Amino acid sequence: MADKPIKLTNSQQKRVAILRASREEFMVNGFVGASMDRIAQRANVSKRTVYNHFPSKEVLFDTTTTELWARTKEAATLVYNPAKSLEDQLQQIAHRCWALYQQPEFLDVARVVMAEFIRSPIQATEAMEKLAKQEGGLEVWLAGAVEHKALNIDDIAMASTQFWGMFKAFAFWPKLFHMKNNDEHQQAIIDANIKMFLAMYRA
């Protein structure tokens, strides 16, 4: 029998509505031009309710940022399975993330976040440090593969950055900046990137 959907409390529903409204507001007006009044209107709640959940626009933006990158990390999280090939598991991770990067809402928020990060490097650094402390991401899979002696990696963080550098060059950055769309070559790109990565690190 399928699990019943979790029913949110009234307060939780309002928080979800506020976050959704804030994403819309940040997408339309950016962080600097965003208004807590308009966010309240978009969420159909009072301004006091917004401040009860998020004491400032900075906190609301920080929450939006953290949740955005957490979605990326979640998509890339996979426990290493020694019964499956390295290629199949990396394919799964890559396809999950490519699908995430195809979502217009994700890309719109990412553009707002990037613009704000350029304006405020300190805020960007703090947000990324918070995300780095969260469990998950490709690093979990890499660590498992190293533990099972399937990969030979001295610096897991660097290897993860290398993998995503190749991947995002085709799957994320072109979409973020409205450049050439590589979706029709998705499988060929993923295959090539995995082949290069494993040529370096396969034990």
XYZ file of N, CA and C in Angstrom:
609
model
N 0.853 -1.196 0.000
C 0.000 0.000 0.000
C 0.885 1.241 0.000
N 0.564 2.215 -0.846
C 1.375 3.418 -0.972
C 1.287 4.251 0.296
N 2.399 4.923 0.608
C 2.408 5.787 1.776
C 1.466 6.959 1.562
N 0.771 7.340 2.629
C -0.112 8.484 2.550
C 0.723 9.761 2.514
N 0.300 10.756 1.710
C 1.053 12.014 1.663
C 1.055 12.692 3.039
N 2.178 13.292 3.366
C 2.298 13.974 4.656
C 1.471 15.258 4.632
N 0.619 15.394 5.617
C -0.224 16.574 5.690
C 0.501 17.660 6.480
N 0.694 18.815 5.844
C 1.392 19.914 6.496
C 0.458 20.665 7.421
N 1.020 21.168 8.506
C 0.246 22.024 9.390
C -0.006 23.357 8.696
N -0.887 24.151 9.253
C -1.192 25.456 8.678
C 0.060 26.328 8.621
N 0.870 26.263 9.680
C 2.103 27.045 9.718
C 3.085 26.577 8.651
N 3.192 25.261 8.465
C 4.096 24.722 7.452
C 3.633 25.098 6.044
N 2.324 25.079 5.828
C 1.787 25.460 4.530
C 2.115 26.913 4.213
N 2.021 27.768 5.229
C 2.328 29.186 5.030
C 3.816 29.370 4.727
N 4.657 28.594 5.412
C 6.103 28.702 5.160
C 6.427 28.304 3.721
N 5.808 27.223 3.252
C 6.018 26.778 1.878
C 5.550 27.858 0.903
N 4.401 28.466 1.188
C 3.858 29.514 0.321
C 4.776 30.731 0.294
N 5.343 31.069 1.442
C 6.254 32.219 1.521
C 7.521 31.955 0.713
N 8.066 30.763 0.841
C 9.275 30.425 0.088
C 9.006 30.440 -1.417
N 7.847 29.918 -1.804
C 7.492 29.924 -3.219
C 7.339 31.370 -3.709
N 6.687 32.185 -2.918
C 6.484 33.590 -3.279
C 7.815 34.341 -3.335
N 8.710 34.018 -2.414
C 10.004 34.701 -2.402
C 10.808 34.354 -3.649
N 10.730 33.104 -4.094
C 11.439 32.726 -5.314
C 10.910 33.527 -6.505
N 9.594 33.670 -6.573
C 8.987 34.445 -7.651
C 9.433 35.900 -7.580
N 9.421 36.455 -6.374
C 9.804 37.859 -6.189
C 11.274 38.082 -6.525
N 12.136 37.194 -6.068
C 13.567 37.328 -6.366
C 13.826 37.179 -7.864
N 13.079 36.296 -8.529
C 13.260 36.098 -9.957
C 12.866 37.351 -10.739
N 11.798 38.002 -10.304
C 11.287 39.168 -11.025
C 12.111 40.412 -10.715
N 12.458 40.622 -9.444
C 13.049 41.891 -9.019
C 14.460 41.789 -8.454
N 15.004 40.552 -8.371
C 16.326 40.410 -7.784
C 16.275 40.629 -6.279
N 17.389 40.370 -5.614
C 17.405 40.523 -4.160
C 17.226 41.980 -3.745
N 17.959 42.879 -4.387
C 17.925 44.293 -3.994
C 16.530 44.879 -4.184
N 15.888 44.541 -5.292
C 14.576 45.120 -5.570
C 13.413 44.372 -4.953
N 13.689 43.221 -4.339
C 12.603 42.424 -3.747
C 11.989 43.131 -2.556
N 10.707 42.934 -2.385
C 9.964 43.578 -1.306
C 9.266 42.538 -0.446
N 9.423 42.664 0.870
C 8.736 41.753 1.790
C 7.227 41.950 1.697
N 6.792 43.169 1.397
C 5.352 43.436 1.223
C 4.803 42.640 0.045
N 5.533 42.678 -1.076
C 5.070 41.946 -2.257
C 5.145 40.439 -2.031
N 6.159 39.990 -1.296
C 6.260 38.560 -0.987
C 5.032 38.127 -0.189
N 4.627 38.938 0.782
C 3.434 38.635 1.574
C 2.194 38.569 0.683
N 2.098 39.507 -0.260
C 0.954 39.525 -1.170
C 0.951 38.285 -2.065
N 2.115 37.940 -2.594
C 2.213 36.771 -3.458
C 1.842 35.488 -2.698
N 2.221 35.430 -1.412
C 1.956 34.242 -0.603
C 0.555 34.254 -0.003
N -0.141 35.377 -0.161
C -1.485 35.535 0.403
C -1.472 35.374 1.926
N -0.470 35.982 2.546
C -0.371 35.993 4.001
C -0.067 37.418 4.442
N -0.154 37.666 5.737
C 0.158 38.996 6.239
C 1.669 39.202 6.295
N 2.077 40.457 6.317
C 3.499 40.762 6.417
C 4.055 40.259 7.743
N 3.239 40.310 8.786
C 3.675 39.808 10.088
C 3.972 38.314 10.028
N 3.139 37.580 9.277
C 3.368 36.139 9.138
C 4.702 35.867 8.452
N 5.017 36.668 7.441
C 6.302 36.512 6.748
C 7.451 36.694 7.733
N 7.372 37.756 8.545
C 8.452 38.040 9.492
C 8.481 37.035 10.645
N 7.358 36.431 10.940
C 7.354 35.381 11.975
C 8.179 34.176 11.532
N 8.145 33.894 10.235
C 8.895 32.765 9.695
C 10.326 33.159 9.316
N 10.473 34.365 8.779
C 11.780 34.831 8.311
C 11.980 36.272 8.781
N 12.833 36.489 9.766
C 12.974 37.815 10.383
C 13.514 38.906 9.470
N 14.089 38.545 8.317
C 14.609 39.568 7.419
C 14.646 39.026 5.997
N 14.788 39.935 5.044
C 14.903 39.528 3.648
C 16.186 38.729 3.431
N 17.231 39.069 4.178
C 18.494 38.353 4.066
C 18.336 36.891 4.480
N 17.610 36.661 5.568
C 17.381 35.292 6.035
C 16.544 34.527 5.017
N 15.559 35.177 4.456
C 14.704 34.535 3.452
C 15.512 34.174 2.212
N 16.387 35.074 1.777
C 17.223 34.794 0.612
C 18.209 33.677 0.916
N 18.768 33.688 2.123
C 19.713 32.649 2.521
C 19.035 31.284 2.518
N 17.792 31.230 2.993
C 17.045 29.974 3.005
C 16.775 29.497 1.584
N 16.391 30.434 0.712
C 16.145 30.096 -0.690
C 17.413 29.561 -1.341
N 18.534 30.223 -1.066
C 19.816 29.805 -1.627
C 20.198 28.405 -1.154
N 20.099 28.197 0.154
C 20.480 26.908 0.728
C 19.627 25.785 0.167
N 18.321 26.026 0.043
C 17.434 24.990 -0.472
C 17.706 24.704 -1.950
N 18.087 25.742 -2.691
C 18.397 25.551 -4.103
C 19.576 24.605 -4.273
N 20.682 24.902 -3.575
C 21.873 24.075 -3.727
C 21.683 22.710 -3.072
N 20.844 22.654 -2.049
C 20.570 21.360 -1.415
C 19.881 20.425 -2.404
N 19.050 20.981 -3.286
C 18.386 20.155 -4.301
C 19.418 19.551 -5.247
N 20.451 20.332 -5.578
C 21.511 19.814 -6.430
C 22.268 18.702 -5.727
N 22.574 18.940 -4.459
C 23.332 17.954 -3.701
C 22.526 16.664 -3.535
N 21.232 16.815 -3.307
C 20.377 15.639 -3.144
C 20.328 14.819 -4.441
N 20.235 15.520 -5.570
C 20.174 14.819 -6.859
C 21.448 14.027 -7.120
N 22.570 14.531 -6.594
C 23.856 13.878 -6.851
C 24.215 12.835 -5.807
N 23.364 12.667 -4.802
C 23.689 11.745 -3.715
C 23.267 10.319 -4.060
N 24.235 9.425 -3.990
C 23.979 8.014 -4.251
C 24.958 7.197 -3.421
N 24.457 6.188 -2.739
C 25.324 5.307 -1.967
C 25.994 4.320 -2.918
N 27.294 4.197 -2.818
C 28.024 3.304 -3.710
C 27.557 1.858 -3.543
N 27.313 1.205 -4.677
C 26.854 -0.185 -4.692
C 27.894 -1.046 -5.407
N 28.637 -1.870 -4.670
C 29.686 -2.688 -5.296
C 29.157 -3.718 -6.287
N 27.847 -3.980 -6.248
C 27.270 -4.965 -7.166
C 26.991 -4.366 -8.545
N 27.081 -3.048 -8.663
C 26.824 -2.381 -9.941
C 28.112 -1.770 -10.479
N 28.154 -1.597 -11.774
C 29.353 -1.035 -12.389
C 29.508 0.441 -12.041
N 30.739 0.922 -12.083
C 31.006 2.340 -11.848
C 30.277 3.187 -12.879
N 30.300 2.730 -14.121
C 29.662 3.485 -15.196
C 28.164 3.661 -14.947
N 27.491 2.575 -14.583
C 26.040 2.650 -14.370
C 25.682 3.612 -13.248
N 26.457 3.598 -12.197
C 26.159 4.461 -11.051
C 26.432 5.937 -11.364
N 27.518 6.204 -12.071
C 27.790 7.587 -12.470
C 26.768 8.074 -13.495
N 26.292 7.167 -14.331
C 25.228 7.509 -15.278
C 23.978 7.962 -14.513
N 23.640 7.237 -13.454
C 22.456 7.574 -12.665
C 22.583 8.964 -12.053
N 23.733 9.247 -11.476
C 23.966 10.561 -10.873
C 23.879 11.657 -11.929
N 24.535 11.433 -13.061
C 24.565 12.443 -14.120
C 23.175 12.720 -14.677
N 22.396 11.680 -14.912
C 21.055 11.871 -15.466
C 20.132 12.583 -14.469
N 20.271 12.281 -13.199
C 19.473 12.978 -12.188
C 19.741 14.477 -12.233
N 21.011 14.834 -12.282
C 21.373 16.250 -12.242
C 21.027 16.950 -13.548
N 21.191 16.249 -14.671
C 20.813 16.859 -15.948
C 19.316 17.176 -15.939
N 18.520 16.277 -15.396
C 17.071 16.510 -15.318
C 16.763 17.721 -14.436
N 17.507 17.864 -13.348
C 17.298 19.011 -12.462
C 17.617 20.309 -13.189
N 18.691 20.311 -13.971
C 19.105 21.525 -14.674
C 18.159 21.884 -15.814
N 17.238 21.011 -16.148
C 16.256 21.303 -17.186
C 15.020 22.005 -16.626
N 14.915 22.082 -15.313
C 13.729 22.673 -14.700
C 13.820 24.202 -14.731
N 12.897 24.881 -15.408
C 12.947 26.347 -15.532
C 12.998 27.054 -14.180
N 12.233 26.567 -13.212
C 12.222 27.208 -11.892
C 13.603 27.149 -11.254
N 14.256 26.007 -11.349
C 15.593 25.852 -10.782
C 16.568 26.831 -11.435
N 16.515 26.939 -12.754
C 17.423 27.824 -13.471
C 17.142 29.286 -13.162
N 15.872 29.663 -13.052
C 15.522 31.051 -12.742
C 16.078 31.463 -11.378
N 15.891 30.602 -10.391
C 16.401 30.916 -9.059
C 17.926 30.929 -9.066
N 18.529 30.003 -9.802
C 19.988 29.961 -9.882
C 20.533 31.258 -10.462
N 19.854 31.838 -11.441
C 20.309 33.101 -12.035
C 20.262 34.230 -10.999
N 19.193 34.265 -10.225
C 19.084 35.285 -9.183
C 20.189 35.107 -8.153
N 20.402 33.873 -7.746
C 21.419 33.579 -6.739
C 22.804 33.970 -7.244
N 23.115 33.620 -8.490
C 24.420 33.954 -9.048
C 24.635 35.460 -9.092
N 23.610 36.185 -9.505
C 23.720 37.641 -9.576
C 23.990 38.232 -8.199
N 23.317 37.715 -7.189
C 23.506 38.210 -5.828
C 24.878 37.822 -5.289
N 25.348 36.646 -5.670
C 26.675 36.214 -5.224
C 27.761 37.139 -5.772
N 27.583 37.612 -7.010
C 28.546 38.550 -7.595
C 28.520 39.870 -6.838
N 27.325 40.295 -6.449
C 27.186 41.564 -5.727
C 27.701 41.463 -4.306
N 27.548 40.290 -3.687
C 27.907 40.126 -2.286
C 28.721 38.849 -2.088
N 30.041 38.902 -2.356
C 30.879 37.706 -2.222
C 30.869 37.112 -0.820
N 30.770 37.958 0.200
C 30.771 37.464 1.580
C 29.561 36.585 1.821
N 28.393 37.053 1.376
C 27.161 36.270 1.537
C 27.268 34.965 0.760
N 27.895 35.015 -0.399
C 28.062 33.816 -1.209
C 28.933 32.797 -0.493
N 30.021 33.277 0.087
C 30.939 32.381 0.795
C 30.258 31.720 1.981
N 29.506 32.495 2.737
C 28.802 31.951 3.898
C 27.794 30.894 3.485
N 27.071 31.150 2.418
C 26.059 30.195 1.947
C 26.718 28.891 1.499
N 27.839 28.992 0.779
C 28.501 27.796 0.289
C 29.137 27.002 1.432
N 29.605 27.697 2.462
C 30.166 26.999 3.619
C 29.086 26.203 4.349
N 27.886 26.770 4.447
C 26.774 26.060 5.071
C 26.423 24.806 4.273
N 26.392 24.947 2.961
C 26.034 23.815 2.111
C 27.081 22.714 2.212
N 28.350 23.117 2.278
C 29.438 22.136 2.327
C 29.340 21.244 3.560
N 28.718 21.762 4.621
C 28.597 21.004 5.856
C 27.474 19.969 5.795
N 26.606 20.082 4.797
C 25.512 19.123 4.665
C 26.035 17.805 4.101
N 25.469 16.723 4.583
C 25.850 15.415 4.069
C 25.257 15.217 2.676
N 25.982 14.509 1.851
C 25.428 14.186 0.543
C 26.338 14.614 -0.584
N 25.803 14.555 -1.792
C 26.568 14.937 -2.944
C 27.381 13.787 -3.517
N 28.068 14.070 -4.601
C 28.890 13.071 -5.263
C 29.976 12.525 -4.334
N 30.415 13.346 -3.387
C 31.485 12.933 -2.476
C 31.143 11.647 -1.719
N 29.869 11.467 -1.383
C 29.439 10.260 -0.667
C 29.705 9.023 -1.521
N 29.341 9.106 -2.784
C 29.548 7.966 -3.686
C 31.034 7.722 -3.907
N 31.780 8.770 -4.118
C 33.219 8.625 -4.346
C 33.906 7.978 -3.146
N 33.528 8.417 -1.948
C 34.130 7.851 -0.741
C 33.826 6.354 -0.637
N 32.605 5.973 -0.994
C 32.236 4.559 -0.956
C 33.019 3.743 -1.975
N 33.201 4.316 -3.158
C 33.945 3.618 -4.201
C 35.419 3.457 -3.817
N 35.974 4.468 -3.160
C 37.358 4.388 -2.696
C 37.486 3.342 -1.593
N 36.510 3.335 -0.693
C 36.530 2.364 0.411
C 36.505 0.931 -0.110
N 35.769 0.724 -1.203
C 35.682 -0.617 -1.786
C 36.789 -0.871 -2.816
N 37.735 0.066 -2.871
C 38.910 -0.071 -3.746
C 38.542 -0.151 -5.222
N 37.413 0.460 -5.577
C 37.016 0.527 -6.984
C 37.625 1.762 -7.654
N 37.866 2.803 -6.848
C 38.506 4.015 -7.332
C 39.744 4.299 -6.493
N 40.692 4.961 -7.103
C 41.912 5.363 -6.403
C 41.991 6.887 -6.420
N 41.524 7.527 -5.326
C 41.443 8.984 -5.257
C 42.085 9.458 -3.953
N 43.046 10.365 -4.084
C 43.677 10.940 -2.891
C 42.889 12.130 -2.356
N 42.310 12.918 -3.248
C 41.579 14.127 -2.865
C 40.170 14.049 -3.446
N 39.219 13.606 -2.618
C 37.844 13.406 -3.085
C 37.193 14.725 -3.478
N 37.454 15.777 -2.716
C 36.860 17.078 -3.042
C 37.316 17.559 -4.414
N 38.593 17.397 -4.719
C 39.107 17.819 -6.023
C 38.514 16.955 -7.143
N 38.425 15.641 -6.907
C 37.861 14.755 -7.922
C 36.400 15.109 -8.210
N 35.661 15.438 -7.158
C 34.264 15.830 -7.329
C 34.165 17.109 -8.159
N 35.038 18.079 -7.858
C 35.048 19.334 -8.614
C 35.385 19.091 -10.072
N 36.310 18.187 -10.329
C 36.679 17.862 -11.703
C 35.501 17.247 -12.463
N 34.799 16.320 -11.819
C 33.655 15.672 -12.469
C 32.592 16.706 -12.821
N 32.247 17.564 -11.836
C 31.204 18.552 -12.091
C 31.657 19.627 -13.051
N 32.970 19.914 -13.072
C 33.463 20.893 -14.030
C 33.199 20.452 -15.461
N 33.485 19.191 -15.758
C 33.202 18.654 -17.092
C 31.707 18.622 -17.359
N 30.946 18.195 -16.370
C 29.508 18.000 -16.548
C 28.777 19.332 -16.733
N 29.057 20.284 -15.851
C 28.323 21.550 -15.881
C 28.685 22.402 -17.092
N 29.871 22.187 -17.644
C 30.258 22.938 -18.838
C 29.277 22.700 -19.981
N 28.657 21.525 -19.984
C 27.695 21.183 -21.038
C 26.243 21.243 -20.561
N 26.000 20.871 -19.291
C 24.628 20.667 -18.822
C 24.041 21.861 -18.085
N 24.873 22.660 -17.429
C 24.351 23.706 -16.553
C 24.637 25.117 -17.052
N 25.922 25.442 -17.268
C 26.261 26.825 -17.610
C 25.623 27.305 -18.907
N 25.562 26.511 -19.967
C 24.884 26.995 -21.177
C 23.416 27.332 -20.934
N 22.743 26.530 -20.110
C 21.338 26.799 -19.805
C 21.198 28.051 -18.939
N 22.099 28.193 -17.967
C 22.029 29.332 -17.055
C 22.132 30.656 -17.806
N 22.989 30.688 -18.823
C 23.229 31.933 -19.552
C 22.535 31.965 -20.913
N 21.533 31.108 -21.098
C 20.724 31.087 -22.327
C 21.598 30.884 -23.563
N 22.590 30.024 -23.437
C 23.466 29.734 -24.565
C 22.997 28.465 -25.274
N 23.887 27.834 -26.031
C 23.529 26.655 -26.807
C 23.010 25.538 -25.907
N 21.927 24.911 -26.336
C 21.339 23.807 -25.588
C 21.951 22.488 -26.065
N 22.516 21.743 -25.110
C 23.187 20.488 -25.455
C 22.344 19.253 -25.159
N 21.038 19.425 -24.927
C 20.202 18.298 -24.520
C 20.192 17.163 -25.551
N 20.255 17.518 -26.833
C 20.205 16.466 -27.855
C 21.465 15.598 -27.836
N 22.539 16.106 -27.235
C 23.783 15.339 -27.152
C 24.034 14.835 -25.730
N 22.987 14.832 -24.922
C 23.117 14.513 -23.500
C 23.855 13.197 -23.256
N 23.401 12.118 -23.877
C 23.990 10.818 -23.592
C 25.446 10.745 -24.033
N 25.765 11.295 -25.188
C 27.140 11.266 -25.680
C 28.065 12.053 -24.749
N 27.569 13.187 -24.247
C 28.362 14.016 -23.333
C 28.605 13.286 -22.019
N 27.556 12.705 -21.481
C 27.685 11.972 -20.214
C 28.644 10.795 -20.375
N 28.501 10.058 -21.458
C 29.380 8.900 -21.702
C 30.846 9.336 -21.767
N 31.113 10.406 -22.497
C 32.491 10.876 -22.664
C 33.078 11.358 -21.346
N 32.282 12.102 -20.586
C 32.770 12.626 -19.308
C 33.093 11.497 -18.330
N 32.230 10.510 -18.265
C 32.458 9.379 -17.362
C 33.695 8.597 -17.796
N 33.864 8.421 -19.102
C 35.034 7.701 -19.617
C 36.323 8.417 -19.226
N 36.340 9.745 -19.361
C 37.517 10.520 -18.993
C 37.776 10.448 -17.495
N 36.709 10.568 -16.713
C 36.852 10.561 -15.258
C 37.397 9.222 -14.773
N 36.857 8.134 -15.273
C 37.286 6.811 -14.832
C 38.670 6.460 -15.374
N 39.054 7.049 -16.494
C 40.404 6.824 -17.013
C 41.440 7.364 -16.030
N 41.044 8.386 -15.300
C 41.947 8.996 -14.305
C 41.910 8.263 -12.982
N 40.735 7.829 -12.539
C 40.590 7.393 -11.153
C 40.242 5.919 -10.950
N 39.954 5.168 -11.983
C 39.608 3.771 -11.760
C 40.803 3.020 -11.160
N 40.561 2.227 -10.146
C 41.648 1.517 -9.458
C 42.197 0.409 -10.346
